[in-house]
Structure formats: C-alpha cells, structure tokens
CSV table of C-alpha atoms in Angstrom, one decimal:
chain,number,residue,atom,x,y,z
A,1,MET,CA,0.0,0.0,0.0
A,2,ALA,CA,1.4,3.4,-1.0
A,3,TYR,CA,0.8,6.4,1.3
A,4,GLU,CA,0.5,10.0,0.2
A,5,ILE,CA,2.6,11.9,2.7
A,6,ASP,CA,1.6,15.4,3.9
A,7,PRO,CA,4.0,18.3,4.2
A,8,THR,CA,4.7,17.7,7.9
A,9,GLU,CA,5.7,14.1,7.2
A,10,LYS,CA,7.9,15.3,4.3
A,11,ARG,CA,9.6,17.7,6.7
A,12,ILE,CA,10.1,14.9,9.3
A,13,LEU,CA,11.8,12.8,6.7
A,14,ASP,CA,14.0,15.7,5.5
A,15,VAL,CA,15.1,16.7,9.0
A,16,ILE,CA,16.2,13.2,9.8
A,17,ASP,CA,18.0,12.7,6.5
A,18,GLN,CA,19.8,16.0,7.0
A,19,ASN,CA,21.0,14.9,10.4
A,20,ARG,CA,21.8,11.4,9.3
A,21,GLU,CA,25.5,11.5,10.1
A,22,GLU,CA,24.9,13.0,13.6
A,23,ILE,CA,22.4,10.2,14.4
A,24,ILE,CA,24.7,7.5,13.2
A,25,GLU,CA,27.7,8.9,15.1
A,26,PHE,CA,25.5,9.0,18.3
A,27,ALA,CA,24.6,5.4,17.8
A,28,LYS,CA,28.2,4.3,17.2
A,29,ASP,CA,29.4,6.2,20.3
A,30,ILE,CA,26.8,4.4,22.5
A,31,TYR,CA,27.6,1.1,20.7
A,32,THR,CA,31.3,1.3,21.7
A,33,HIS,CA,30.8,2.6,25.2
A,34,ALA,CA,28.2,0.1,26.5
A,35,GLU,CA,27.2,0.0,30.2
A,36,LEU,CA,25.3,-2.4,32.4
A,37,GLY,CA,22.0,-1.9,34.1
A,38,TYR,CA,21.7,0.9,36.7
A,39,LYS,CA,25.3,1.8,35.8
A,40,GLU,CA,24.6,3.6,32.5
A,41,HIS,CA,25.9,7.0,33.8
A,42,ARG,CA,27.9,8.0,30.6
A,43,THR,CA,25.1,6.8,28.3
A,44,ALA,CA,22.4,8.7,30.3
A,45,GLU,CA,24.5,11.8,30.4
A,46,LYS,CA,25.1,11.8,26.6
A,47,PHE,CA,21.3,11.4,26.1
A,48,ALA,CA,20.5,14.1,28.5
A,49,GLN,CA,23.0,16.6,27.0
A,50,PHE,CA,21.6,15.9,23.5
A,51,MET,CA,18.1,16.7,24.7
A,52,LYS,CA,19.2,19.8,26.6
A,53,LYS,CA,20.9,21.1,23.4
A,54,LEU,CA,17.5,20.9,21.7
A,55,GLY,CA,16.1,23.2,24.4
A,56,LEU,CA,14.0,20.5,26.1
A,57,SER,CA,13.2,20.4,29.8
A,58,THR,CA,15.0,17.4,31.1
A,59,VAL,CA,14.8,15.4,34.3
A,60,GLU,CA,17.7,13.0,35.2
A,61,ASN,CA,18.6,10.3,37.7
A,62,LEU,CA,15.2,8.6,37.6
A,63,ALA,CA,15.6,5.1,39.0
A,64,VAL,CA,19.3,5.8,39.2
A,65,THR,CA,20.0,6.7,35.6
A,66,GLY,CA,16.8,7.2,33.8
A,67,VAL,CA,16.2,10.5,31.7
A,68,LYS,CA,13.0,12.2,30.6
A,69,SER,CA,12.9,15.1,28.3
A,70,TYR,CA,9.7,17.0,27.4
A,71,LEU,CA,8.3,18.6,24.2
A,72,ASN,CA,5.1,20.6,24.2
A,73,GLU,CA,4.6,20.6,28.0
A,74,ASP,CA,1.7,23.0,27.6
A,75,LYS,CA,-0.2,20.3,25.7
A,76,LYS,CA,0.3,17.5,28.2
A,77,GLU,CA,-3.3,17.7,29.4
A,78,ASN,CA,-4.5,16.8,25.9
A,79,VAL,CA,-2.4,13.6,25.7
A,80,SER,CA,1.1,12.6,26.6
A,81,LEU,CA,3.1,10.2,24.4
A,82,ALA,CA,6.5,8.7,25.3
A,83,LEU,CA,9.1,7.5,22.9
A,84,ILE,CA,11.2,5.0,24.8
A,85,GLY,CA,14.8,3.9,24.4
A,86,GLU,CA,16.8,1.6,26.7
A,87,LEU,CA,20.2,2.6,28.1
A,88,ASP,CA,21.8,-0.7,29.2
A,89,ALA,CA,23.7,-3.5,27.5
A,90,LEU,CA,24.8,-7.0,28.2
A,91,ARG,CA,27.9,-8.5,29.8
A,92,ILE,CA,29.6,-10.0,26.7
A,93,PRO,CA,33.3,-9.3,27.2
A,94,ALA,CA,34.4,-11.2,24.1
A,95,HIS,CA,32.3,-9.0,21.7
A,96,LYS,CA,34.5,-7.0,19.4
A,97,TYR,CA,33.0,-3.7,20.6
A,98,ALA,CA,32.8,-4.6,24.3
A,99,ASN,CA,33.6,-1.7,26.6
A,100,PRO,CA,36.9,-2.7,28.3
A,101,GLU,CA,35.9,-0.7,31.4
A,102,THR,CA,32.5,-2.4,31.9
A,103,GLN,CA,32.8,-5.7,29.9
A,104,ALA,CA,29.4,-4.7,28.4
A,105,ALA,CA,28.3,-4.9,24.7
A,106,HIS,CA,25.2,-3.7,23.0
A,107,CYS,CA,24.3,-7.1,21.5
A,108,CYS,CA,20.6,-6.5,22.0
A,109,GLY,CA,20.4,-3.2,20.0
A,110,HIS,CA,19.5,-0.8,22.7
A,111,HIS,CA,21.9,1.7,21.2
A,112,ALA,CA,19.7,1.6,18.1
A,113,GLN,CA,16.6,2.5,20.2
A,114,LEU,CA,18.4,5.5,21.6
A,115,ALA,CA,19.6,6.6,18.2
A,116,GLY,CA,15.9,6.4,17.0
A,117,VAL,CA,14.7,8.4,19.9
A,118,ILE,CA,17.3,11.2,19.5
A,119,GLY,CA,16.7,11.2,15.7
A,120,ALA,CA,12.9,11.6,16.4
A,121,ALA,CA,13.7,14.4,18.8
A,122,LEU,CA,15.6,16.3,16.1
A,123,ALA,CA,12.6,16.0,13.8
A,124,LEU,CA,9.8,16.7,16.3
A,125,THR,CA,11.5,19.7,17.8
A,126,ASP,CA,11.6,21.3,14.3
A,127,GLU,CA,9.3,24.4,14.5
A,128,GLN,CA,7.3,23.3,11.4
A,129,VAL,CA,6.7,19.9,13.0
A,130,LYS,CA,6.3,20.9,16.7
A,131,ASP,CA,3.3,23.1,16.0
A,132,LYS,CA,1.5,20.2,14.4
A,133,LEU,CA,1.7,18.0,17.5
A,134,ASP,CA,-1.4,18.4,19.6
A,135,GLY,CA,0.1,16.7,22.7
A,136,GLN,CA,3.2,16.3,24.8
A,137,VAL,CA,6.0,14.1,23.7
A,138,VAL,CA,8.3,12.6,26.3
A,139,PHE,CA,11.7,11.3,25.1
A,140,PHE,CA,12.4,8.6,27.7
A,141,ALA,CA,15.7,6.8,28.3
A,142,THR,CA,15.1,3.9,30.6
A,143,PRO,CA,17.7,1.9,32.6
A,144,ALA,CA,18.2,-1.8,33.3
A,145,GLU,CA,16.0,-3.7,30.9
A,146,GLU,CA,18.5,-6.6,30.7
A,147,TYR,CA,18.0,-8.4,34.0
A,148,GLY,CA,21.5,-9.4,35.0
A,149,GLU,CA,23.8,-8.9,37.9
A,150,ILE,CA,21.1,-9.9,40.4
A,151,GLU,CA,23.3,-9.6,43.4
A,152,PHE,CA,24.3,-6.0,42.4
A,153,LYS,CA,20.6,-5.1,42.1
A,154,ASN,CA,19.8,-6.7,45.4
A,155,LYS,CA,22.5,-4.6,46.9
A,156,LEU,CA,20.9,-1.4,45.5
A,157,THR,CA,17.7,-2.6,47.0
A,158,ALA,CA,19.3,-3.1,50.4
A,159,GLU,CA,20.7,0.5,50.1
A,160,GLY,CA,17.2,1.8,49.4
A,161,ARG,CA,18.2,3.1,45.9
A,162,ILE,CA,15.8,0.9,44.1
A,163,LYS,CA,13.1,-1.7,45.0
A,164,TYR,CA,12.8,-3.6,41.7
A,165,GLY,CA,15.5,-5.0,39.4
A,166,GLY,CA,13.9,-3.9,36.2
A,167,GLY,CA,14.2,-0.3,35.1
A,168,LYS,CA,10.7,0.2,33.8
A,169,CYS,CA,9.3,-1.6,36.9
A,170,GLU,CA,11.1,0.8,39.2
A,171,LEU,CA,10.1,3.8,37.0
A,172,ILE,CA,6.4,2.7,37.4
A,173,ARG,CA,6.9,2.4,41.1
A,174,ILE,CA,8.3,5.9,41.6
A,175,GLY,CA,5.7,7.5,39.4
A,176,ALA,CA,7.8,8.2,36.3
A,177,PHE,CA,5.0,6.9,34.1
A,178,ASP,CA,2.3,8.8,35.9
A,179,ASP,CA,2.4,11.7,33.4
A,180,ILE,CA,2.4,9.4,30.3
A,181,ASP,CA,-0.7,8.1,28.6
A,182,LEU,CA,0.8,5.8,26.0
A,183,ASP,CA,4.2,4.7,24.7
A,184,ILE,CA,6.0,3.7,21.6
A,185,VAL,CA,8.8,1.1,21.9
A,186,HIS,CA,11.3,-0.4,19.5
A,187,HIS,CA,13.6,-3.4,19.4
A,188,THR,CA,16.2,-4.7,17.0
A,189,GLY,CA,14.8,-7.8,15.2
A,190,GLU,CA,15.1,-10.3,12.5
A,191,GLU,CA,12.8,-8.7,9.8
A,192,ASP,CA,13.6,-5.5,8.0
A,193,ILE,CA,10.6,-3.8,9.8
A,194,LEU,CA,8.1,-5.6,12.0
A,195,VAL,CA,5.1,-3.9,13.5
A,196,GLY,CA,3.0,-5.2,16.4
A,197,SER,CA,3.9,-7.7,19.1
A,198,GLY,CA,3.4,-11.2,20.2
A,199,SER,CA,3.9,-12.4,23.8
A,200,ASN,CA,6.9,-13.0,26.0
A,201,ASN,CA,7.6,-14.8,29.2
A,202,GLY,CA,7.5,-13.1,32.6
A,203,PHE,CA,9.8,-14.2,35.4
A,204,VAL,CA,11.0,-13.8,39.0
A,205,SER,CA,14.7,-13.7,40.0
A,206,LYS,CA,16.5,-15.7,42.6
A,207,VAL,CA,19.8,-15.6,44.4
A,208,ILE,CA,20.7,-18.9,46.1
A,209,ARG,CA,23.5,-18.7,48.6
A,210,TYR,CA,24.9,-22.0,50.0
A,211,LYS,CA,26.8,-21.9,53.2
A,212,GLY,CA,29.1,-24.7,54.2
A,213,VAL,CA,32.2,-25.2,56.4
A,214,ALA,CA,35.7,-24.5,55.1
A,215,SER,CA,38.5,-26.9,55.8
A,216,HIS,CA,41.7,-28.2,54.1
A,217,ALA,CA,40.4,-29.7,50.8
A,218,ALA,CA,43.1,-32.4,50.7
A,219,GLY,CA,44.3,-32.8,54.3
A,220,ALA,CA,40.9,-32.7,56.2
A,221,PRO,CA,38.0,-32.7,53.7
A,222,HIS,CA,36.0,-34.7,56.3
A,223,LEU,CA,35.9,-31.6,58.5
A,224,GLY,CA,34.2,-29.5,55.9
A,225,VAL,CA,30.8,-29.1,54.5
A,226,ASN,CA,31.2,-28.5,50.7
A,227,ALA,CA,28.8,-25.8,49.5
A,228,LEU,CA,29.8,-26.5,45.9
A,229,ASN,CA,28.6,-30.1,46.2
A,230,ALA,CA,25.3,-28.8,47.7
A,231,ALA,CA,24.9,-26.4,44.7
A,232,SER,CA,25.7,-29.2,42.3
A,233,LEU,CA,23.1,-31.4,43.9
A,234,GLY,CA,20.6,-28.6,43.8
A,235,LEU,CA,21.3,-28.0,40.1
A,236,SER,CA,20.8,-31.7,39.4
A,237,ALA,CA,17.5,-31.7,41.3
A,238,LEU,CA,16.4,-28.7,39.3
A,239,ALA,CA,17.2,-30.6,36.1
A,240,TYR,CA,14.9,-33.4,37.1
A,241,GLN,CA,12.0,-30.9,37.5
A,242,ARG,CA,12.0,-30.0,33.8
A,243,GLU,CA,9.7,-32.9,32.7
A,244,THR,CA,7.0,-31.5,35.0
A,245,PHE,CA,6.7,-28.2,33.1
A,246,LYS,CA,3.9,-28.0,30.6
A,247,ASP,CA,5.0,-27.1,27.0
A,248,GLU,CA,2.4,-24.4,26.7
A,249,ASP,CA,3.8,-22.6,29.7
A,250,SER,CA,7.2,-22.1,28.0
A,251,VAL,CA,9.0,-22.4,31.3
A,252,ARG,CA,12.7,-21.5,31.3
A,253,VAL,CA,15.0,-21.8,34.3
A,254,HIS,CA,18.7,-21.0,33.6
A,255,PRO,CA,21.0,-20.6,36.5
A,256,ILE,CA,24.6,-19.5,36.6
A,257,ILE,CA,27.2,-19.9,39.5
A,258,THR,CA,28.6,-16.5,40.3
A,259,LYS,CA,30.8,-17.8,43.1
A,260,GLY,CA,32.1,-21.3,43.3
A,261,GLY,CA,34.6,-21.1,46.2
A,262,ASN,CA,37.6,-19.1,47.3
A,263,LEU,CA,40.7,-21.3,46.8
A,264,VAL,CA,41.2,-24.7,45.3
A,265,ASN,CA,42.9,-25.9,48.5
A,266,VAL,CA,39.9,-25.0,50.7
A,267,VAL,CA,36.5,-26.8,50.8
A,268,PRO,CA,34.1,-24.2,49.4
A,269,ASP,CA,32.1,-22.7,52.3
A,270,GLU,CA,30.1,-20.3,50.2
A,271,VAL,CA,28.6,-20.8,46.7
A,272,ILE,CA,26.2,-18.4,45.0
A,273,VAL,CA,23.9,-19.2,42.2
A,274,GLU,CA,21.7,-16.7,40.3
A,275,THR,CA,18.8,-17.7,38.2
A,276,LEU,CA,15.7,-16.4,36.5
A,277,VAL,CA,12.5,-18.5,36.6
A,278,ARG,CA,10.5,-17.6,33.5
A,279,ALA,CA,7.1,-18.7,32.2
A,280,ALA,CA,4.3,-17.5,29.9
A,281,ASN,CA,1.8,-16.8,32.7
A,282,LYS,CA,1.8,-15.9,36.4
A,283,ASP,CA,0.5,-19.3,37.6
A,284,ALA,CA,3.3,-21.1,35.8
A,285,ILE,CA,5.9,-18.7,37.2
A,286,ILE,CA,4.7,-19.4,40.7
A,287,ASP,CA,4.7,-23.2,40.1
A,288,ALA,CA,8.2,-23.2,38.6
A,289,ALA,CA,9.5,-20.9,41.3
A,290,LYS,CA,8.3,-23.3,44.0
A,291,LYS,CA,9.9,-26.3,42.3
A,292,THR,CA,13.1,-24.3,41.9
A,293,ASP,CA,13.2,-23.5,45.6
A,294,ARG,CA,12.5,-27.1,46.5
A,295,ALA,CA,15.3,-28.4,44.3
A,296,PHE,CA,18.0,-26.0,45.6
A,297,ALA,CA,16.8,-26.7,49.2
A,298,ALA,CA,17.3,-30.4,48.6
A,299,GLY,CA,20.9,-29.8,47.7
A,300,ALA,CA,21.5,-28.2,51.0
A,301,LEU,CA,19.7,-30.9,53.0
A,302,GLY,CA,21.5,-33.7,51.1
A,303,ILE,CA,25.0,-32.3,52.0
A,304,GLY,CA,24.2,-30.7,55.4
A,305,ALA,CA,24.8,-27.2,54.2
A,306,GLU,CA,22.6,-24.1,54.7
A,307,CYS,CA,20.7,-22.5,51.8
A,308,GLU,CA,19.4,-19.0,51.7
A,309,ILE,CA,17.1,-18.2,48.7
A,310,THR,CA,16.3,-14.5,48.0
A,311,THR,CA,13.4,-14.0,45.6
A,312,MET,CA,12.7,-10.7,43.9
A,313,PRO,CA,10.0,-9.7,41.3
A,314,GLY,CA,11.2,-9.7,37.7
A,315,TYR,CA,8.9,-8.9,34.8
A,316,LEU,CA,5.3,-9.6,33.9
A,317,PRO,CA,4.6,-11.4,30.7
A,318,THR,CA,4.1,-9.2,27.7
A,319,ILE,CA,0.6,-8.8,26.1
A,320,LYS,CA,0.2,-9.5,22.4
A,321,SER,CA,-1.1,-6.6,20.3
A,322,GLU,CA,-2.0,-6.1,16.7
A,323,ALA,CA,0.0,-3.8,14.5
A,324,ASP,CA,-1.3,-0.2,15.0
A,325,GLU,CA,-2.4,1.2,11.7
A,326,ASP,CA,-0.6,4.5,12.1
A,327,VAL,CA,2.7,2.9,13.2
A,328,LEU,CA,2.3,0.6,10.2
A,329,ALA,CA,1.8,3.5,8.0
A,330,ALA,CA,4.8,5.3,9.5
A,331,ALA,CA,6.9,2.1,8.9
A,332,ARG,CA,5.9,1.9,5.2
A,333,ILE,CA,6.6,5.6,4.6
A,334,ALA,CA,10.0,5.3,6.3
A,335,SER,CA,10.8,2.1,4.3
A,336,ASP,CA,10.1,3.9,1.0
A,337,SER,CA,12.0,7.1,2.0
A,338,GLY,CA,15.6,6.2,1.2
A,339,SER,CA,17.6,4.7,-1.7
A,340,ARG,CA,16.6,1.2,-0.7
A,341,LYS,CA,13.0,-0.1,0.0
A,342,TYR,CA,12.6,-2.3,3.1
A,343,ASN,CA,10.1,-5.0,3.7
A,344,VAL,CA,7.4,-4.3,6.3
A,345,VAL,CA,5.7,-7.2,8.1
A,346,GLU,CA,2.9,-7.3,10.6
A,347,GLN,CA,3.6,-9.4,13.7
A,348,ASP,CA,1.8,-12.7,14.1
A,349,VAL,CA,0.2,-12.0,17.5
A,350,ASN,CA,0.2,-15.8,18.3
A,351,PHE,CA,4.0,-15.8,18.3
A,352,HIS,CA,5.4,-16.4,21.8
A,353,SER,CA,9.0,-15.8,22.9
A,354,GLY,CA,10.7,-17.5,25.9
A,355,GLY,CA,12.6,-14.2,26.5
A,356,SER,CA,11.4,-11.4,28.7
A,357,THR,CA,11.2,-7.6,28.7
A,358,ASP,CA,10.0,-5.0,31.2
A,359,VAL,CA,7.8,-3.6,28.4
A,360,GLY,CA,5.3,-6.1,29.6
A,361,ASP,CA,5.1,-4.3,32.9
A,362,VAL,CA,4.2,-1.0,31.2
A,363,GLN,CA,1.6,-2.8,29.1
A,364,HIS,CA,-0.2,-3.9,32.3
A,365,ILE,CA,-0.6,-0.2,33.2
A,366,GLN,CA,-1.0,1.7,29.9
A,367,PRO,CA,-1.1,1.1,26.1
A,368,VAL,CA,2.2,0.4,24.3
A,369,LEU,CA,2.8,0.4,20.5
A,370,THR,CA,5.7,-1.7,19.3
A,371,PHE,CA,7.9,-2.0,16.2
A,372,ASN,CA,11.1,-3.7,15.3
A,373,THR,CA,13.8,-2.9,12.8
A,374,GLY,CA,16.6,-5.1,11.5
A,375,GLY,CA,20.1,-4.2,10.2
A,376,LYS,CA,22.0,-6.7,12.3
A,377,VAL,CA,23.8,-10.0,11.8
A,378,SER,CA,23.8,-13.0,14.2
A,379,GLY,CA,21.3,-13.5,17.0
A,380,LEU,CA,20.5,-11.2,19.9
A,381,HIS,CA,22.7,-11.6,23.0
A,382,SER,CA,25.4,-13.2,20.7
A,383,VAL,CA,29.1,-12.5,20.6
A,384,ASP,CA,28.8,-12.2,16.8
A,385,PHE,CA,26.0,-9.6,16.9
A,386,ASP,CA,26.8,-6.6,14.8
A,387,ILE,CA,25.1,-3.8,12.9
A,388,VAL,CA,25.6,-4.1,9.1
A,389,ASP,CA,22.9,-1.7,7.9
A,390,GLU,CA,23.1,1.6,9.7
A,391,GLU,CA,20.4,3.1,7.5
A,392,LEU,CA,17.8,0.5,8.7
A,393,ALA,CA,19.0,0.1,12.3
A,394,TYR,CA,19.3,3.8,13.1
A,395,ILE,CA,17.8,6.2,10.5
A,396,VAL,CA,14.6,4.2,9.6
A,397,THR,CA,14.1,3.6,13.3
A,398,ALA,CA,14.2,7.4,13.9
A,399,LYS,CA,11.8,8.0,11.1
A,400,ILE,CA,9.2,5.4,12.4
A,401,PHE,CA,9.4,6.9,15.9
A,402,ALA,CA,8.9,10.4,14.6
A,403,LEU,CA,6.3,9.7,12.0
A,404,SER,CA,4.3,7.5,14.4
A,405,ALA,CA,4.3,10.3,17.0
A,406,TYR,CA,3.1,12.8,14.5
A,407,ARG,CA,0.3,10.6,13.2
A,408,LEU,CA,-0.9,9.9,16.7
A,409,LEU,CA,-0.8,13.5,17.8
A,410,ARG,CA,-2.0,15.4,14.8
A,411,ASN,CA,-5.6,16.7,14.5
A,412,ASP,CA,-6.1,17.3,18.2
A,413,ALA,CA,-4.4,13.9,18.9
A,414,VAL,CA,-7.6,12.1,18.1
A,415,LYS,CA,-5.9,8.8,17.3
A,416,ALA,CA,-3.9,8.8,20.5
A,417,LYS,CA,-7.0,9.6,22.6
A,418,ILE,CA,-8.9,6.7,21.1
A,419,ILE,CA,-6.1,4.3,22.0
A,420,VAL,CA,-6.0,5.6,25.5
A,421,GLN,CA,-9.8,5.6,26.0
A,422,ASP,CA,-10.1,2.1,24.6
A,423,TYR,CA,-7.3,0.5,26.6
A,424,LYS,CA,-8.2,-1.7,29.6
A,425,PRO,CA,-5.3,-1.8,32.0
A,426,VAL,CA,-4.7,-5.0,34.0
A,427,PHE,CA,-3.5,-3.1,37.0
A,428,THR,CA,-3.6,0.4,38.5
A,429,LYS,CA,-0.2,1.5,39.6
A,430,GLU,CA,-1.1,0.7,43.2
A,431,GLU,CA,-2.3,-2.8,42.3
A,432,TYR,CA,0.8,-3.4,40.3
A,433,ILE,CA,3.1,-2.5,43.2
A,434,LYS,CA,1.1,-4.8,45.5
A,435,TYR,CA,1.4,-7.6,43.0
A,436,MET,CA,5.2,-7.1,42.6
A,437,ASP,CA,5.8,-6.8,46.3
A,438,SER,CA,4.1,-10.2,46.8
A,439,PHE,CA,7.1,-11.9,45.3
A,440,ILE,CA,9.7,-10.4,47.6
A,441,LYS,CA,10.9,-13.0,50.1
A,442,GLU,CA,13.9,-14.5,51.7
A,443,GLU,CA,13.9,-18.1,53.0
A,444,THR,CA,16.5,-20.3,54.7
A,445,PHE,CA,16.8,-24.1,54.4
A,446,SER,CA,19.1,-26.2,56.5
C-alpha cells in the first residue's frame, strides 16, 4: 500500500535525512561505550545533554540513571506520548565492541533505540513539526532492561536506591510513568521492519546462597561441608523438574554460578547461584518458582549445608497486540523514503518468545505500541551480533518513531486519545506495586 505523505511528514523525513551522520555517530558512540543496568551513567549523560541542546526540559537520575525530556509541555493535558529507548547493554566481554571498562556490549540493539529516539527528537522539535503536535512528547531513556547482575541489584535494593531490578518496573513504582498516557517502543529484530507484538515470558529472579564449612580440601575434607557439592546437587535436582513443566507454559530456568569457592585448596564454604524463573503466565511462574526452591533446598539438605534463597520480582509477561495502523503507515513511509526499500511485516500475535522484557510491565498499566527494525547479523545476545545496515538500524528507526508520534498527535491527537480511551489496563499503579511486592521474600533451608 502506497501512502501519500503530507508536508509535515515530508519535513520529518527531510530533517532526519539532513541529520543522518549525527544520528549514526551518536549510535556508534553508544555502541562502543556500553554500560550495564543501573550503571549507565555515561550513556544517560550523553542522552540528557543531547536533549538539553534541543532546548528540552530534562529530568535526570530517575531510577538511578533514567532520563525524561519534554516537548510541548503546555499540551500535556490533551495527551502525553512517550518514545522509549533503553540505556543498558549485556555483559559479553568477548564481543569486538565490548567496553573494556564495563565488559558490556550492545548485543541487543538498545543503542539503536536511543539513536531512534534522538533522531525523532531532532525532527519533532523542528518548528514546522512541533506546532502540528497536539500533545506532549516525552523522550524517555530507561535503565536496566536486561535483567542481569542480580546480586548487584539486590545490593541497590538493600541500600534503598531501588526496589525492583527492572528499570521500567522501578520507574512505574516511583511514578515516572504517571504523566504518560501511551508509549512507543522499539527493538532490533530479524525482519527489515516488523510492527506489532506477540507475547513474551515473565519471570522472578532468585539468588541462592549455599553456606558450608571450610577446611583443608586435601588434608581434612571430612571436617568441611562442601557448599559447591550442595549447589551441584541442587542443580541436578532442578534438572529433574523439567519434565514436570507444561509445554504451553514455556518455562525457562537458567542458573549460573557466580561464586564457586575461594581457593582450590579449601573446601568451598560459600557458593552463590543466580537464576531467573520464566514462564508464559503468572501461575506457571509461581509453580516453577516453588519447584526451583525445592530443588535448591534439597541440595543443602543432602549435603548438610545451609541454603538462603532470596526471591525478587522480575517482569510480567508481555501482552500481544495487533500492529497499529498509524505505526504501520509510518513504517511503510519510512521504508520507502531512502535509496533502498525495506520489507514491512505485521507481527503474528500468536507468536510467543521465551525471553522477557519489562515492556510487559508497562503494558499492564497503559497502552504500548511496538515496532522492530533489523540491520543486524547474528542472534541477539550473541558475541557475533553486529550492525551491518546503519540506515535501517538507526535512520529508519528514527523515522518510524517520529512519523508515528506525528500521526498519533495530529488533528487534536484524536488517534492517541482513542487508543488511551479504549485501553483496559490490567493493574492500577497501586495494584501493580502490591502484586510485585508479593514476590519479595527470603527463606533459609538447613
């Protein structure tokens, strides 16, 4: 389907094309200076400074590193739309662009999201475009979407700096989404351009700490209690649970050992395991979490060690949604705007991914429109991930963000208002917080 673009859409495309090199350089800089969740200080500062140079009112240090910048604040009562990009990366030290200071690499494409958001900001702040937007636009950089370093996040929780490990979860809790009515999010994907979303798993996080007794590993092993053996037994018991999970629940439990002992000559007296317990629905998450606890507790009981299990809320499952017609139109206009035409696909809403994202938490509160762009090689979270088509990954992403915002907010923001009015949230913010808090617990088995 061909779309006849209006003068404002033409202006949006022109502004982004005119700033193509600046957008790409921004993306490359973030790509080569990746940072981990709740530690994205350089990335957040770069995003904030870019927005301030555009003259936008900017709030920083939300949920540690989050940034919000506001356009058309005088129109916020009409409707408020957020364009969201994620700040954090993954710990993949072998990646060719891994940050040597952080061991992080953007192998999930979050830097492309940020490039899209700043590119959209360049276009939407243009005076010819800004006046056509009958609502507020929030350019929102959010922390800690990749749920890693659980012990570090639990430490931030103990210090009172956060309560939840996921960035958007924490931002919901502190009220940073209170002044937003709907959102547009992006992810790097397999297709050229994909609009709409299927479903994803939700999860809870666990830190399992085994405590044994140290002794000489060769001279007096009989005097020790080997915490590593307890962990090994717990992992084996967990493996035997897998046949009890229903296929349709898409259960995933994938632990790592973050501490296996102190010295090879000493019977390990402390071993730490981190894991996520994922499933497609909340009942399956609860069931799998109970079985995970039982398995790790069995390891302690079998060896005579002590086992402490700290459980924290993770993410809610994502909610499938059809491709929005205006985001789809924006994608097709953007795909046709350059020297190469890209293929635009509507997401099969019955597709389910075993992965997780805190976008699902936002979906339980307010409407979220989703699109993906490609331009990469290799799989997400892979050491071989790389961007091979900067036009698609960065420039087309910026165009879809900006064109979608314009189409939703033009003509008294009638389309945005319809989406907001028709949306049926699963939780109020208060109900969401109560639900998340219900997962927080610490248990000891010995």
